[in-house]
């Protein structure tokens, strides 16, 4: 699933070779066996951040965004509720951290969400804020996720 504003449809090429490398990695790597941490795919242009965690209540899983990278978030196992809101409708809770390419936001007044289960992914452009790691109605769940970072 990819969701964004039509204004951005022409801005980014989601069939760019960098995205193709990301999808090829997800199709061919033994994702369950990948160790936690960063795995190179194409230098600093495309790399995977392998994560394992237990989902959290909303208050402990804030919205965030990035300037330099798209997030291609792929769930290997488990499930989570994944929040979404246009970044320009969110109020920053901190200054942008350029070293971590990260800013957190206060909970927006309005947002959407999807449930990501094993095999599902979401692509998040820099203009969108997202809230990963959130519990579903079923409660806390162990998740293994691959966040492929694709440089803008």
mmCIF file with all atom_site columns, C-alpha atoms in Angstrom:
data_model
loop_
_atom_site.group_PDB
_atom_site.id
_atom_site.type_symbol
_atom_site.label_atom_id
_atom_site.label_alt_id
_atom_site.label_comp_id
_atom_site.label_asym_id
_atom_site.label_entity_id
_atom_site.label_seq_id
_atom_site.pdbx_PDB_ins_code
_atom_site.Cartn_x
_atom_site.Cartn_y
_atom_site.Cartn_z
_atom_site.occupancy
_atom_site.B_iso_or_equiv
_atom_site.pdbx_formal_charge
_atom_site.auth_seq_id
_atom_site.auth_comp_id
_atom_site.auth_asym_id
_atom_site.auth_atom_id
_atom_site.pdbx_PDB_model_num
ATOM 1   C CA . UNK A 1 1   ? 0.000  0.000   0.000  1.00 0.00 ? 1   UNK A CA 1
ATOM 2   C CA . UNK A 1 2   ? 1.184  3.474   -0.817 1.00 0.00 ? 2   UNK A CA 1
ATOM 3   C CA . UNK A 1 3   ? -0.834 6.484   0.191  1.00 0.00 ? 3   UNK A CA 1
ATOM 4   C CA . UNK A 1 4   ? 0.077  10.101  -0.284 1.00 0.00 ? 4   UNK A CA 1
ATOM 5   C CA . UNK A 1 5   ? -1.268 13.301  -1.755 1.00 0.00 ? 5   UNK A CA 1
ATOM 6   C CA . UNK A 1 6   ? -1.701 13.626  -5.510 1.00 0.00 ? 6   UNK A CA 1
ATOM 7   C CA . UNK A 1 7   ? 0.611  16.677  -5.426 1.00 0.00 ? 7   UNK A CA 1
ATOM 8   C CA . UNK A 1 8   ? 3.453  14.267  -4.638 1.00 0.00 ? 8   UNK A CA 1
ATOM 9   C CA . UNK A 1 9   ? 2.614  11.725  -7.343 1.00 0.00 ? 9   UNK A CA 1
ATOM 10  C CA . UNK A 1 10  ? 4.843  13.482  -9.873 1.00 0.00 ? 10  UNK A CA 1
ATOM 11  C CA . UNK A 1 11  ? 7.499  14.523  -7.358 1.00 0.00 ? 11  UNK A CA 1
ATOM 12  C CA . UNK A 1 12  ? 8.839  11.028  -6.631 1.00 0.00 ? 12  UNK A CA 1
ATOM 13  C CA . UNK A 1 13  ? 9.442  8.045   -8.868 1.00 0.00 ? 13  UNK A CA 1
ATOM 14  C CA . UNK A 1 14  ? 8.430  5.006   -6.861 1.00 0.00 ? 14  UNK A CA 1
ATOM 15  C CA . UNK A 1 15  ? 9.772  2.811   -9.684 1.00 0.00 ? 15  UNK A CA 1
ATOM 16  C CA . UNK A 1 16  ? 13.230 4.379   -9.438 1.00 0.00 ? 16  UNK A CA 1
ATOM 17  C CA . UNK A 1 17  ? 16.089 1.835   -9.427 1.00 0.00 ? 17  UNK A CA 1
ATOM 18  C CA . UNK A 1 18  ? 16.635 2.533   -5.706 1.00 0.00 ? 18  UNK A CA 1
ATOM 19  C CA . UNK A 1 19  ? 13.113 1.307   -4.926 1.00 0.00 ? 19  UNK A CA 1
ATOM 20  C CA . UNK A 1 20  ? 13.589 -1.690  -7.197 1.00 0.00 ? 20  UNK A CA 1
ATOM 21  C CA . UNK A 1 21  ? 16.723 -2.605  -5.215 1.00 0.00 ? 21  UNK A CA 1
ATOM 22  C CA . UNK A 1 22  ? 14.759 -2.298  -1.979 1.00 0.00 ? 22  UNK A CA 1
ATOM 23  C CA . UNK A 1 23  ? 12.000 -4.599  -3.217 1.00 0.00 ? 23  UNK A CA 1
ATOM 24  C CA . UNK A 1 24  ? 14.491 -7.083  -4.666 1.00 0.00 ? 24  UNK A CA 1
ATOM 25  C CA . UNK A 1 25  ? 16.194 -7.255  -1.267 1.00 0.00 ? 25  UNK A CA 1
ATOM 26  C CA . UNK A 1 26  ? 12.861 -7.906  0.473  1.00 0.00 ? 26  UNK A CA 1
ATOM 27  C CA . UNK A 1 27  ? 11.978 -10.624 -2.061 1.00 0.00 ? 27  UNK A CA 1
ATOM 28  C CA . UNK A 1 28  ? 15.307 -12.473 -1.990 1.00 0.00 ? 28  UNK A CA 1
ATOM 29  C CA . UNK A 1 29  ? 16.923 -12.054 1.449  1.00 0.00 ? 29  UNK A CA 1
ATOM 30  C CA . UNK A 1 30  ? 16.253 -14.508 4.261  1.00 0.00 ? 30  UNK A CA 1
ATOM 31  C CA . UNK A 1 31  ? 14.460 -11.833 6.276  1.00 0.00 ? 31  UNK A CA 1
ATOM 32  C CA . UNK A 1 32  ? 13.742 -14.021 9.294  1.00 0.00 ? 32  UNK A CA 1
ATOM 33  C CA . UNK A 1 33  ? 17.464 -14.774 9.671  1.00 0.00 ? 33  UNK A CA 1
ATOM 34  C CA . UNK A 1 34  ? 18.743 -11.185 9.325  1.00 0.00 ? 34  UNK A CA 1
ATOM 35  C CA . UNK A 1 35  ? 20.472 -9.905  12.462 1.00 0.00 ? 35  UNK A CA 1
ATOM 36  C CA . UNK A 1 36  ? 19.197 -6.757  14.158 1.00 0.00 ? 36  UNK A CA 1
ATOM 37  C CA . UNK A 1 37  ? 20.773 -3.527  12.998 1.00 0.00 ? 37  UNK A CA 1
ATOM 38  C CA . UNK A 1 38  ? 21.770 -2.119  9.632  1.00 0.00 ? 38  UNK A CA 1
ATOM 39  C CA . UNK A 1 39  ? 22.239 -4.250  6.528  1.00 0.00 ? 39  UNK A CA 1
ATOM 40  C CA . UNK A 1 40  ? 23.720 -2.548  3.434  1.00 0.00 ? 40  UNK A CA 1
ATOM 41  C CA . UNK A 1 41  ? 21.875 -2.864  0.137  1.00 0.00 ? 41  UNK A CA 1
ATOM 42  C CA . UNK A 1 42  ? 23.327 -0.057  -2.013 1.00 0.00 ? 42  UNK A CA 1
ATOM 43  C CA . UNK A 1 43  ? 25.817 1.993   -0.003 1.00 0.00 ? 43  UNK A CA 1
ATOM 44  C CA . UNK A 1 44  ? 24.222 4.962   1.737  1.00 0.00 ? 44  UNK A CA 1
ATOM 45  C CA . UNK A 1 45  ? 21.477 5.180   -0.918 1.00 0.00 ? 45  UNK A CA 1
ATOM 46  C CA . UNK A 1 46  ? 19.518 2.104   0.208  1.00 0.00 ? 46  UNK A CA 1
ATOM 47  C CA . UNK A 1 47  ? 19.957 0.110   3.407  1.00 0.00 ? 47  UNK A CA 1
ATOM 48  C CA . UNK A 1 48  ? 17.850 -1.987  5.739  1.00 0.00 ? 48  UNK A CA 1
ATOM 49  C CA . UNK A 1 49  ? 17.349 -1.394  9.441  1.00 0.00 ? 49  UNK A CA 1
ATOM 50  C CA . UNK A 1 50  ? 16.277 -4.700  11.014 1.00 0.00 ? 50  UNK A CA 1
ATOM 51  C CA . UNK A 1 51  ? 14.207 -4.246  14.171 1.00 0.00 ? 51  UNK A CA 1
ATOM 52  C CA . UNK A 1 52  ? 12.508 -6.440  16.766 1.00 0.00 ? 52  UNK A CA 1
ATOM 53  C CA . UNK A 1 53  ? 10.208 -5.009  19.435 1.00 0.00 ? 53  UNK A CA 1
ATOM 54  C CA . UNK A 1 54  ? 6.913  -5.335  21.250 1.00 0.00 ? 54  UNK A CA 1
ATOM 55  C CA . UNK A 1 55  ? 4.188  -2.942  20.094 1.00 0.00 ? 55  UNK A CA 1
ATOM 56  C CA . UNK A 1 56  ? 3.289  -0.074  22.398 1.00 0.00 ? 56  UNK A CA 1
ATOM 57  C CA . UNK A 1 57  ? 0.326  2.048   23.466 1.00 0.00 ? 57  UNK A CA 1
ATOM 58  C CA . UNK A 1 58  ? -0.150 5.147   21.301 1.00 0.00 ? 58  UNK A CA 1
ATOM 59  C CA . UNK A 1 59  ? 1.274  7.473   23.954 1.00 0.00 ? 59  UNK A CA 1
ATOM 60  C CA . UNK A 1 60  ? 4.585  5.589   23.808 1.00 0.00 ? 60  UNK A CA 1
ATOM 61  C CA . UNK A 1 61  ? 4.785  5.410   19.985 1.00 0.00 ? 61  UNK A CA 1
ATOM 62  C CA . UNK A 1 62  ? 4.803  8.992   18.675 1.00 0.00 ? 62  UNK A CA 1
ATOM 63  C CA . UNK A 1 63  ? 4.482  10.236  15.132 1.00 0.00 ? 63  UNK A CA 1
ATOM 64  C CA . UNK A 1 64  ? 7.783  10.880  13.375 1.00 0.00 ? 64  UNK A CA 1
ATOM 65  C CA . UNK A 1 65  ? 9.145  11.894  9.989  1.00 0.00 ? 65  UNK A CA 1
ATOM 66  C CA . UNK A 1 66  ? 12.413 12.037  8.076  1.00 0.00 ? 66  UNK A CA 1
ATOM 67  C CA . UNK A 1 67  ? 13.914 14.526  5.605  1.00 0.00 ? 67  UNK A CA 1
ATOM 68  C CA . UNK A 1 68  ? 16.605 12.523  3.809  1.00 0.00 ? 68  UNK A CA 1
ATOM 69  C CA . UNK A 1 69  ? 14.994 9.106   3.371  1.00 0.00 ? 69  UNK A CA 1
ATOM 70  C CA . UNK A 1 70  ? 11.787 7.359   2.468  1.00 0.00 ? 70  UNK A CA 1
ATOM 71  C CA . UNK A 1 71  ? 10.796 4.602   4.868  1.00 0.00 ? 71  UNK A CA 1
ATOM 72  C CA . UNK A 1 72  ? 9.716  1.335   3.299  1.00 0.00 ? 72  UNK A CA 1
ATOM 73  C CA . UNK A 1 73  ? 8.432  -0.448  6.397  1.00 0.00 ? 73  UNK A CA 1
ATOM 74  C CA . UNK A 1 74  ? 7.977  -4.209  5.930  1.00 0.00 ? 74  UNK A CA 1
ATOM 75  C CA . UNK A 1 75  ? 6.601  -6.493  8.652  1.00 0.00 ? 75  UNK A CA 1
ATOM 76  C CA . UNK A 1 76  ? 8.353  -9.880  8.769  1.00 0.00 ? 76  UNK A CA 1
ATOM 77  C CA . UNK A 1 77  ? 6.343  -11.233 11.699 1.00 0.00 ? 77  UNK A CA 1
ATOM 78  C CA . UNK A 1 78  ? 3.686  -9.961  14.086 1.00 0.00 ? 78  UNK A CA 1
ATOM 79  C CA . UNK A 1 79  ? 1.346  -7.054  13.478 1.00 0.00 ? 79  UNK A CA 1
ATOM 80  C CA . UNK A 1 80  ? 1.083  -3.378  14.332 1.00 0.00 ? 80  UNK A CA 1
ATOM 81  C CA . UNK A 1 81  ? -1.173 -0.400  13.896 1.00 0.00 ? 81  UNK A CA 1
ATOM 82  C CA . UNK A 1 82  ? 0.655  2.117   11.710 1.00 0.00 ? 82  UNK A CA 1
ATOM 83  C CA . UNK A 1 83  ? -0.439 5.738   12.062 1.00 0.00 ? 83  UNK A CA 1
ATOM 84  C CA . UNK A 1 84  ? -0.358 8.252   9.220  1.00 0.00 ? 84  UNK A CA 1
ATOM 85  C CA . UNK A 1 85  ? -0.830 12.041  8.984  1.00 0.00 ? 85  UNK A CA 1
ATOM 86  C CA . UNK A 1 86  ? 0.425  14.688  6.567  1.00 0.00 ? 86  UNK A CA 1
ATOM 87  C CA . UNK A 1 87  ? 3.492  16.240  8.155  1.00 0.00 ? 87  UNK A CA 1
ATOM 88  C CA . UNK A 1 88  ? 2.260  19.793  7.625  1.00 0.00 ? 88  UNK A CA 1
ATOM 89  C CA . UNK A 1 89  ? -0.703 19.043  9.932  1.00 0.00 ? 89  UNK A CA 1
ATOM 90  C CA . UNK A 1 90  ? 1.573  17.911  12.776 1.00 0.00 ? 90  UNK A CA 1
ATOM 91  C CA . UNK A 1 91  ? 3.174  20.017  15.512 1.00 0.00 ? 91  UNK A CA 1
ATOM 92  C CA . UNK A 1 92  ? 6.827  19.132  16.182 1.00 0.00 ? 92  UNK A CA 1
ATOM 93  C CA . UNK A 1 93  ? 7.598  17.947  19.712 1.00 0.00 ? 93  UNK A CA 1
ATOM 94  C CA . UNK A 1 94  ? 11.334 18.495  19.164 1.00 0.00 ? 94  UNK A CA 1
ATOM 95  C CA . UNK A 1 95  ? 13.745 20.164  16.774 1.00 0.00 ? 95  UNK A CA 1
ATOM 96  C CA . UNK A 1 96  ? 14.757 18.151  13.712 1.00 0.00 ? 96  UNK A CA 1
ATOM 97  C CA . UNK A 1 97  ? 17.777 15.952  14.509 1.00 0.00 ? 97  UNK A CA 1
ATOM 98  C CA . UNK A 1 98  ? 19.863 15.965  11.313 1.00 0.00 ? 98  UNK A CA 1
ATOM 99  C CA . UNK A 1 99  ? 22.254 13.281  12.589 1.00 0.00 ? 99  UNK A CA 1
ATOM 100 C CA . UNK A 1 100 ? 19.378 10.845  13.125 1.00 0.00 ? 100 UNK A CA 1
ATOM 101 C CA . UNK A 1 101 ? 17.240 12.276  10.280 1.00 0.00 ? 101 UNK A CA 1
ATOM 102 C CA . UNK A 1 102 ? 14.328 12.364  12.707 1.00 0.00 ? 102 UNK A CA 1
ATOM 103 C CA . UNK A 1 103 ? 11.704 14.602  14.217 1.00 0.00 ? 103 UNK A CA 1
ATOM 104 C CA . UNK A 1 104 ? 8.949  13.516  16.611 1.00 0.00 ? 104 UNK A CA 1
ATOM 105 C CA . UNK A 1 105 ? 5.513  15.148  16.732 1.00 0.00 ? 105 UNK A CA 1
ATOM 106 C CA . UNK A 1 106 ? 2.740  15.694  19.205 1.00 0.00 ? 106 UNK A CA 1
ATOM 107 C CA . UNK A 1 107 ? -0.265 13.446  18.600 1.00 0.00 ? 107 UNK A CA 1
ATOM 108 C CA . UNK A 1 108 ? -2.174 15.072  15.713 1.00 0.00 ? 108 UNK A CA 1
ATOM 109 C CA . UNK A 1 109 ? -5.830 15.986  16.149 1.00 0.00 ? 109 UNK A CA 1
ATOM 110 C CA . UNK A 1 110 ? -6.667 13.875  13.096 1.00 0.00 ? 110 UNK A CA 1
ATOM 111 C CA . UNK A 1 111 ? -4.797 10.927  11.652 1.00 0.00 ? 111 UNK A CA 1
ATOM 112 C CA . UNK A 1 112 ? -5.423 7.666   9.914  1.00 0.00 ? 112 UNK A CA 1
ATOM 113 C CA . UNK A 1 113 ? -4.031 4.213   10.455 1.00 0.00 ? 113 UNK A CA 1
ATOM 114 C CA . UNK A 1 114 ? -3.633 0.833   8.844  1.00 0.00 ? 114 UNK A CA 1
ATOM 115 C CA . UNK A 1 115 ? -2.869 -2.570  10.301 1.00 0.00 ? 115 UNK A CA 1
ATOM 116 C CA . UNK A 1 116 ? 0.378  -4.022  8.993  1.00 0.00 ? 116 UNK A CA 1
ATOM 117 C CA . UNK A 1 117 ? 0.676  -7.817  9.284  1.00 0.00 ? 117 UNK A CA 1
ATOM 118 C CA . UNK A 1 118 ? 3.419  -10.217 8.199  1.00 0.00 ? 118 UNK A CA 1
ATOM 119 C CA . UNK A 1 119 ? 4.188  -9.583  4.527  1.00 0.00 ? 119 UNK A CA 1
ATOM 120 C CA . UNK A 1 120 ? 2.652  -6.074  4.459  1.00 0.00 ? 120 UNK A CA 1
ATOM 121 C CA . UNK A 1 121 ? 4.554  -2.860  3.815  1.00 0.00 ? 121 UNK A CA 1
ATOM 122 C CA . UNK A 1 122 ? 4.009  0.882   3.731  1.00 0.00 ? 122 UNK A CA 1
ATOM 123 C CA . UNK A 1 123 ? 6.091  3.495   1.926  1.00 0.00 ? 123 UNK A CA 1
ATOM 124 C CA . UNK A 1 124 ? 6.368  6.835   3.702  1.00 0.00 ? 124 UNK A CA 1
ATOM 125 C CA . UNK A 1 125 ? 7.734  9.902   1.876  1.00 0.00 ? 125 UNK A CA 1
ATOM 126 C CA . UNK A 1 126 ? 9.375  12.779  3.768  1.00 0.00 ? 126 UNK A CA 1
ATOM 127 C CA . UNK A 1 127 ? 6.190  14.879  3.566  1.00 0.00 ? 127 UNK A CA 1
ATOM 128 C CA . UNK A 1 128 ? 4.255  12.390  5.699  1.00 0.00 ? 128 UNK A CA 1
ATOM 129 C CA . UNK A 1 129 ? 4.468  11.694  9.410  1.00 0.00 ? 129 UNK A CA 1
ATOM 130 C CA . UNK A 1 130 ? 3.977  8.141   10.600 1.00 0.00 ? 130 UNK A CA 1
ATOM 131 C CA . UNK A 1 131 ? 3.527  6.347   13.908 1.00 0.00 ? 131 UNK A CA 1
ATOM 132 C CA . UNK A 1 132 ? 4.935  2.817   13.800 1.00 0.00 ? 132 UNK A CA 1
ATOM 133 C CA . UNK A 1 133 ? 5.086  0.293   16.649 1.00 0.00 ? 133 UNK A CA 1
ATOM 134 C CA . UNK A 1 134 ? 1.513  0.853   17.832 1.00 0.00 ? 134 UNK A CA 1
ATOM 135 C CA . UNK A 1 135 ? -0.570 -1.912  19.371 1.00 0.00 ? 135 UNK A CA 1
ATOM 136 C CA . UNK A 1 136 ? -3.600 -3.249  17.558 1.00 0.00 ? 136 UNK A CA 1
ATOM 137 C CA . UNK A 1 137 ? -6.889 -3.954  19.365 1.00 0.00 ? 137 UNK A CA 1
ATOM 138 C CA . UNK A 1 138 ? -5.432 -7.394  20.165 1.00 0.00 ? 138 UNK A CA 1
ATOM 139 C CA . UNK A 1 139 ? -2.849 -5.765  22.477 1.00 0.00 ? 139 UNK A CA 1
ATOM 140 C CA . UNK A 1 140 ? 0.920  -5.933  22.649 1.00 0.00 ? 140 UNK A CA 1
ATOM 141 C CA . UNK A 1 141 ? 2.590  -8.082  20.003 1.00 0.00 ? 141 UNK A CA 1
ATOM 142 C CA . UNK A 1 142 ? 6.162  -9.081  19.196 1.00 0.00 ? 142 UNK A CA 1
ATOM 143 C CA . UNK A 1 143 ? 7.167  -7.697  15.786 1.00 0.00 ? 143 UNK A CA 1
ATOM 144 C CA . UNK A 1 144 ? 10.134 -8.200  13.519 1.00 0.00 ? 144 UNK A CA 1
ATOM 145 C CA . UNK A 1 145 ? 10.320 -5.449  10.930 1.00 0.00 ? 145 UNK A CA 1
ATOM 146 C CA . UNK A 1 146 ? 12.654 -4.383  8.170  1.00 0.00 ? 146 UNK A CA 1
ATOM 147 C CA . UNK A 1 147 ? 12.722 -0.630  7.569  1.00 0.00 ? 147 UNK A CA 1
ATOM 148 C CA . UNK A 1 148 ? 14.401 -0.104  4.227  1.00 0.00 ? 148 UNK A CA 1
ATOM 149 C CA . UNK A 1 149 ? 15.703 3.443   4.007  1.00 0.00 ? 149 UNK A CA 1
ATOM 150 C CA . UNK A 1 150 ? 15.698 4.831   0.445  1.00 0.00 ? 150 UNK A CA 1
ATOM 151 C CA . UNK A 1 151 ? 17.546 8.104   -0.013 1.00 0.00 ? 151 UNK A CA 1
ATOM 152 C CA . UNK A 1 152 ? 15.505 10.934  -1.505 1.00 0.00 ? 152 UNK A CA 1
#
